[in-house]
PDB file of N, CA and C in Angstrom:
ATOM      1  N   MET A   3      -0.834  -6.237  -5.836  1.00  0.00           N
ATOM      2  CA  MET A   3      -0.829  -4.934  -5.588  1.00  0.00           C
ATOM      3  C   MET A   3       0.466  -4.402  -4.863  1.00  0.00           C
ATOM      4  N   ILE A   4       0.560  -5.141  -3.697  1.00  0.00           N
ATOM      5  CA  ILE A   4       1.925  -4.986  -2.830  1.00  0.00           C
ATOM      6  C   ILE A   4       3.056  -5.227  -3.646  1.00  0.00           C
ATOM      7  N   ILE A   5       3.264  -6.227  -4.376  1.00  0.00           N
ATOM      8  CA  ILE A   5       4.301  -6.615  -5.420  1.00  0.00           C
ATOM      9  C   ILE A   5       4.554  -5.597  -6.139  1.00  0.00           C
ATOM     10  N   LEU A   6       3.496  -5.179  -6.974  1.00  0.00           N
ATOM     11  CA  LEU A   6       3.690  -4.081  -8.031  1.00  0.00           C
ATOM     12  C   LEU A   6       4.131  -2.789  -7.510  1.00  0.00           C
ATOM     13  N   GLN A   7       3.720  -2.280  -6.142  1.00  0.00           N
ATOM     14  CA  GLN A   7       4.352  -1.224  -5.504  1.00  0.00           C
ATOM     15  C   GLN A   7       5.779  -1.297  -4.860  1.00  0.00           C
ATOM     16  N   TYR A   8       5.681  -2.406  -4.010  1.00  0.00           N
ATOM     17  CA  TYR A   8       6.917  -2.401  -3.181  1.00  0.00           C
ATOM     18  C   TYR A   8       8.102  -3.195  -3.784  1.00  0.00           C
ATOM     19  N   VAL A   9       7.904  -4.066  -4.706  1.00  0.00           N
ATOM     20  CA  VAL A   9       8.815  -4.841  -5.488  1.00  0.00           C
ATOM     21  C   VAL A   9       9.112  -4.077  -6.768  1.00  0.00           C
ATOM     22  N   LEU A  10       8.213  -4.047  -7.351  1.00  0.00           N
ATOM     23  CA  LEU A  10       8.397  -3.448  -8.864  1.00  0.00           C
ATOM     24  C   LEU A  10       8.511  -1.748  -9.017  1.00  0.00           C
ATOM     25  N   GLY A  11       7.975  -1.185  -7.900  1.00  0.00           N
ATOM     26  CA  GLY A  11       8.101   0.273  -7.657  1.00  0.00           C
ATOM     27  C   GLY A  11       7.166   1.234  -8.506  1.00  0.00           C
ATOM     28  N   TYR A  12       6.021   0.539  -8.896  1.00  0.00           N
ATOM     29  CA  TYR A  12       5.090   1.145  -9.609  1.00  0.00           C
ATOM     30  C   TYR A  12       4.321   2.241  -8.489  1.00  0.00           C
ATOM     31  N   PRO A  13       4.098   3.492  -9.073  1.00  0.00           N
ATOM     32  CA  PRO A  13       3.495   4.224  -8.235  1.00  0.00           C
ATOM     33  C   PRO A  13       1.708   4.242  -8.270  1.00  0.00           C
ATOM     34  N   SER A  14       0.983   4.515  -7.271  1.00  0.00           N
ATOM     35  CA  SER A  14      -0.305   4.097  -6.925  1.00  0.00           C
ATOM     36  C   SER A  14      -1.249   4.254  -8.186  1.00  0.00           C
ATOM     37  N   LYS A  15      -0.968   5.352  -8.910  1.00  0.00           N
ATOM     38  CA  LYS A  15      -1.797   5.590 -10.129  1.00  0.00           C
ATOM     39  C   LYS A  15      -1.629   4.361 -11.214  1.00  0.00           C
ATOM     40  N   GLN A  16      -0.293   4.119 -11.432  1.00  0.00           N
ATOM     41  CA  GLN A  16      -0.232   3.032 -12.292  1.00  0.00           C
ATOM     42  C   GLN A  16      -0.590   1.656 -11.705  1.00  0.00           C
ATOM     43  N   VAL A  17      -0.394   1.391 -10.480  1.00  0.00           N
ATOM     44  CA  VAL A  17      -1.161   0.196 -10.058  1.00  0.00           C
ATOM     45  C   VAL A  17      -2.555   0.157 -10.280  1.00  0.00           C
ATOM     46  N   ALA A  18      -3.317   1.424 -10.071  1.00  0.00           N
ATOM     47  CA  ALA A  18      -4.601   1.339 -10.130  1.00  0.00           C
ATOM     48  C   ALA A  18      -4.949   1.254 -11.754  1.00  0.00           C
ATOM     49  N   ASN A  19      -4.317   1.726 -12.506  1.00  0.00           N
ATOM     50  CA  ASN A  19      -4.521   1.494 -13.999  1.00  0.00           C
ATOM     51  C   ASN A  19      -4.454  -0.192 -14.555  1.00  0.00           C
ATOM     52  N   ILE A  20      -3.427  -0.661 -13.924  1.00  0.00           N
ATOM     53  CA  ILE A  20      -3.213  -2.048 -14.165  1.00  0.00           C
ATOM     54  C   ILE A  20      -4.345  -2.855 -13.672  1.00  0.00           C
ATOM     55  N   MET A  21      -4.869  -2.544 -12.346  1.00  0.00           N
ATOM     56  CA  MET A  21      -5.682  -3.386 -11.658  1.00  0.00           C
ATOM     57  C   MET A  21      -7.169  -2.913 -12.126  1.00  0.00           C
ATOM     58  N   GLY A  22      -7.156  -1.842 -12.704  1.00  0.00           N
ATOM     59  CA  GLY A  22      -8.708  -1.276 -13.020  1.00  0.00           C
ATOM     60  C   GLY A  22      -9.477  -0.830 -11.999  1.00  0.00           C
ATOM     61  N   ILE A  23      -8.827  -0.224 -10.915  1.00  0.00           N
ATOM     62  CA  ILE A  23      -9.183   0.264  -9.824  1.00  0.00           C
ATOM     63  C   ILE A  23      -8.940   1.736  -9.360  1.00  0.00           C
ATOM     64  N   ASN A  24      -9.343   2.497  -8.536  1.00  0.00           N
ATOM     65  CA  ASN A  24      -9.211   3.782  -8.113  1.00  0.00           C
ATOM     66  C   ASN A  24      -8.000   3.951  -7.447  1.00  0.00           C
ATOM     67  N   ALA A  25      -7.070   4.957  -7.586  1.00  0.00           N
ATOM     68  CA  ALA A  25      -5.754   5.021  -7.027  1.00  0.00           C
ATOM     69  C   ALA A  25      -6.200   5.141  -5.526  1.00  0.00           C
ATOM     70  N   GLY A  26      -7.176   5.726  -5.088  1.00  0.00           N
ATOM     71  CA  GLY A  26      -7.538   5.968  -3.804  1.00  0.00           C
ATOM     72  C   GLY A  26      -7.608   4.420  -3.026  1.00  0.00           C
ATOM     73  N   THR A  27      -8.389   3.631  -3.662  1.00  0.00           N
ATOM     74  CA  THR A  27      -8.369   2.192  -3.429  1.00  0.00           C
ATOM     75  C   THR A  27      -7.020   1.601  -3.122  1.00  0.00           C
ATOM     76  N   VAL A  28      -6.120   1.807  -4.268  1.00  0.00           N
ATOM     77  CA  VAL A  28      -4.920   1.173  -3.973  1.00  0.00           C
ATOM     78  C   VAL A  28      -4.327   1.611  -2.799  1.00  0.00           C
ATOM     79  N   ARG A  29      -4.224   3.110  -2.410  1.00  0.00           N
ATOM     80  CA  ARG A  29      -3.668   3.546  -1.296  1.00  0.00           C
ATOM     81  C   ARG A  29      -4.217   3.161  -0.001  1.00  0.00           C
ATOM     82  N   THR A  30      -5.623   2.723   0.231  1.00  0.00           N
ATOM     83  CA  THR A  30      -6.176   2.245   1.235  1.00  0.00           C
ATOM     84  C   THR A  30      -5.877   0.840   1.489  1.00  0.00           C
ATOM     85  N   HIS A  31      -5.889   0.011   0.418  1.00  0.00           N
ATOM     86  CA  HIS A  31      -5.417  -1.398   0.448  1.00  0.00           C
ATOM     87  C   HIS A  31      -4.078  -1.491   0.941  1.00  0.00           C
ATOM     88  N   ARG A  32      -3.165  -0.815   0.645  1.00  0.00           N
ATOM     89  CA  ARG A  32      -1.533  -0.492   0.789  1.00  0.00           C
ATOM     90  C   ARG A  32      -1.683  -0.318   2.366  1.00  0.00           C
ATOM     91  N   ARG A  33      -2.493   0.827   2.711  1.00  0.00           N
ATOM     92  CA  ARG A  33      -2.259   1.119   4.216  1.00  0.00           C
ATOM     93  C   ARG A  33      -2.752   0.074   5.006  1.00  0.00           C
ATOM     94  N   LEU A  34      -3.869  -0.574   4.634  1.00  0.00           N
ATOM     95  CA  LEU A  34      -4.313  -1.808   5.422  1.00  0.00           C
ATOM     96  C   LEU A  34      -3.436  -2.975   5.597  1.00  0.00           C
ATOM     97  N   ALA A  35      -2.878  -3.176   4.472  1.00  0.00           N
ATOM     98  CA  ALA A  35      -1.850  -4.206   4.381  1.00  0.00           C
ATOM     99  C   ALA A  35      -0.759  -3.891   5.231  1.00  0.00           C
ATOM    100  N   ARG A  36      -0.327  -2.694   5.328  1.00  0.00           N
ATOM    101  CA  ARG A  36       0.956  -2.508   6.058  1.00  0.00           C
ATOM    102  C   ARG A  36       0.634  -2.498   7.544  1.00  0.00           C
ATOM    103  N   LYS A  37      -0.539  -2.101   7.831  1.00  0.00           N
ATOM    104  CA  LYS A  37      -1.019  -2.340   9.204  1.00  0.00           C
ATOM    105  C   LYS A  37      -1.075  -3.715   9.705  1.00  0.00           C
ATOM    106  N   ARG A  38      -1.599  -4.690   9.021  1.00  0.00           N
ATOM    107  CA  ARG A  38      -1.809  -5.987   9.273  1.00  0.00           C
ATOM    108  C   ARG A  38      -0.378  -6.639   9.349  1.00  0.00           C
ATOM    109  N   VAL A  39       0.526  -6.339   8.517  1.00  0.00           N
ATOM    110  CA  VAL A  39       1.830  -7.000   8.474  1.00  0.00           C
ATOM    111  C   VAL A  39       2.537  -6.437   9.797  1.00  0.00           C
ATOM    112  N   ALA A  40       2.631  -5.079  10.054  1.00  0.00           N
ATOM    113  CA  ALA A  40       3.042  -4.544  11.251  1.00  0.00           C
ATOM    114  C   ALA A  40       2.659  -5.212  12.684  1.00  0.00           C
ATOM    115  N   THR A  41       1.389  -5.608  12.565  1.00  0.00           N
ATOM    116  CA  THR A  41       0.740  -6.326  13.579  1.00  0.00           C
ATOM    117  C   THR A  41       1.030  -7.605  13.920  1.00  0.00           C
ATOM    118  N   LYS A  42       1.236  -8.247  12.771  1.00  0.00           N
ATOM    119  CA  LYS A  42       1.801  -9.699  12.935  1.00  0.00           C
ATOM    120  C   LYS A  42       3.280  -9.542  13.350  1.00  0.00           C
ATOM    121  N   LEU A  43       4.001  -8.717  12.853  1.00  0.00           N
ATOM    122  CA  LEU A  43       5.443  -8.702  13.343  1.00  0.00           C
ATOM    123  C   LEU A  43       5.613  -7.763  14.560  1.00  0.00           C
ATOM    124  N   GLY A  44       4.508  -7.384  15.379  1.00  0.00           N
ATOM    125  CA  GLY A  44       4.643  -6.508  16.735  1.00  0.00           C
ATOM    126  C   GLY A  44       5.465  -5.129  16.517  1.00  0.00           C
ATOM    127  N   ILE A  45       5.184  -4.618  15.064  1.00  0.00           N
ATOM    128  CA  ILE A  45       5.841  -3.339  14.992  1.00  0.00           C
ATOM    129  C   ILE A  45       4.677  -2.329  15.192  1.00  0.00           C
ATOM    130  N   ASP A  46       5.167  -1.246  15.959  1.00  0.00           N
ATOM    131  CA  ASP A  46       4.102  -0.121  15.922  1.00  0.00           C
ATOM    132  C   ASP A  46       4.505   0.949  14.972  1.00  0.00           C
ATOM    133  N   LEU A  47       3.854   1.391  13.894  1.00  0.00           N
ATOM    134  CA  LEU A  47       3.788   2.144  12.933  1.00  0.00           C
ATOM    135  C   LEU A  47       3.643   3.631  13.454  1.00  0.00           C
ATOM    136  N   GLY A  48       3.088   3.839  14.564  1.00  0.00           N
ATOM    137  CA  GLY A  48       2.737   5.115  14.895  1.00  0.00           C
ATOM    138  C   GLY A  48       1.869   5.949  13.868  1.00  0.00           C
ATOM    139  N   ASP A  49       2.253   7.353  13.800  1.00  0.00           N
ATOM    140  CA  ASP A  49       1.708   8.087  12.854  1.00  0.00           C
ATOM    141  C   ASP A  49       2.298   8.159  11.742  1.00  0.00           C
ATOM    142  N   ASP A  50       3.351   7.209  11.405  1.00  0.00           N
ATOM    143  CA  ASP A  50       4.238   7.263  10.247  1.00  0.00           C
ATOM    144  C   ASP A  50       3.459   6.800   9.093  1.00  0.00           C
ATOM    145  N   GLU A  51       2.439   7.390   8.585  1.00  0.00           N
ATOM    146  CA  GLU A  51       1.734   6.983   7.518  1.00  0.00           C
ATOM    147  C   GLU A  51       2.387   7.479   6.128  1.00  0.00           C
ATOM    148  N   GLU A  52       2.262   6.654   5.156  1.00  0.00           N
ATOM    149  CA  GLU A  52       2.950   7.064   3.871  1.00  0.00           C
ATOM    150  C   GLU A  52       2.060   8.186   3.071  1.00  0.00           C
ATOM    151  N   LYS A  53       2.867   9.164   2.609  1.00  0.00           N
ATOM    152  CA  LYS A  53       2.131  10.089   1.982  1.00  0.00           C
ATOM    153  C   LYS A  53       2.473  10.229   0.385  1.00  0.00           C
ATOM    154  N   GLU A  54       1.686  10.161  -0.553  1.00  0.00           N
ATOM    155  CA  GLU A  54       1.961  10.053  -1.878  1.00  0.00           C
ATOM    156  C   GLU A  54       1.156  11.105  -2.702  1.00  0.00           C
TER     157      GLU A  54
END
């Protein structure tokens, strides 16, 4: 999912179609993954959540 969006540049809806899941689920997983990575790297994302 992360590769599809950030490396290959697919939008959430297309990732959802490829994976057979809801676009909202894609966005939720992406947000949670970003938070985990930021925590591991010691980065504060603040309120800068992605909007799509």
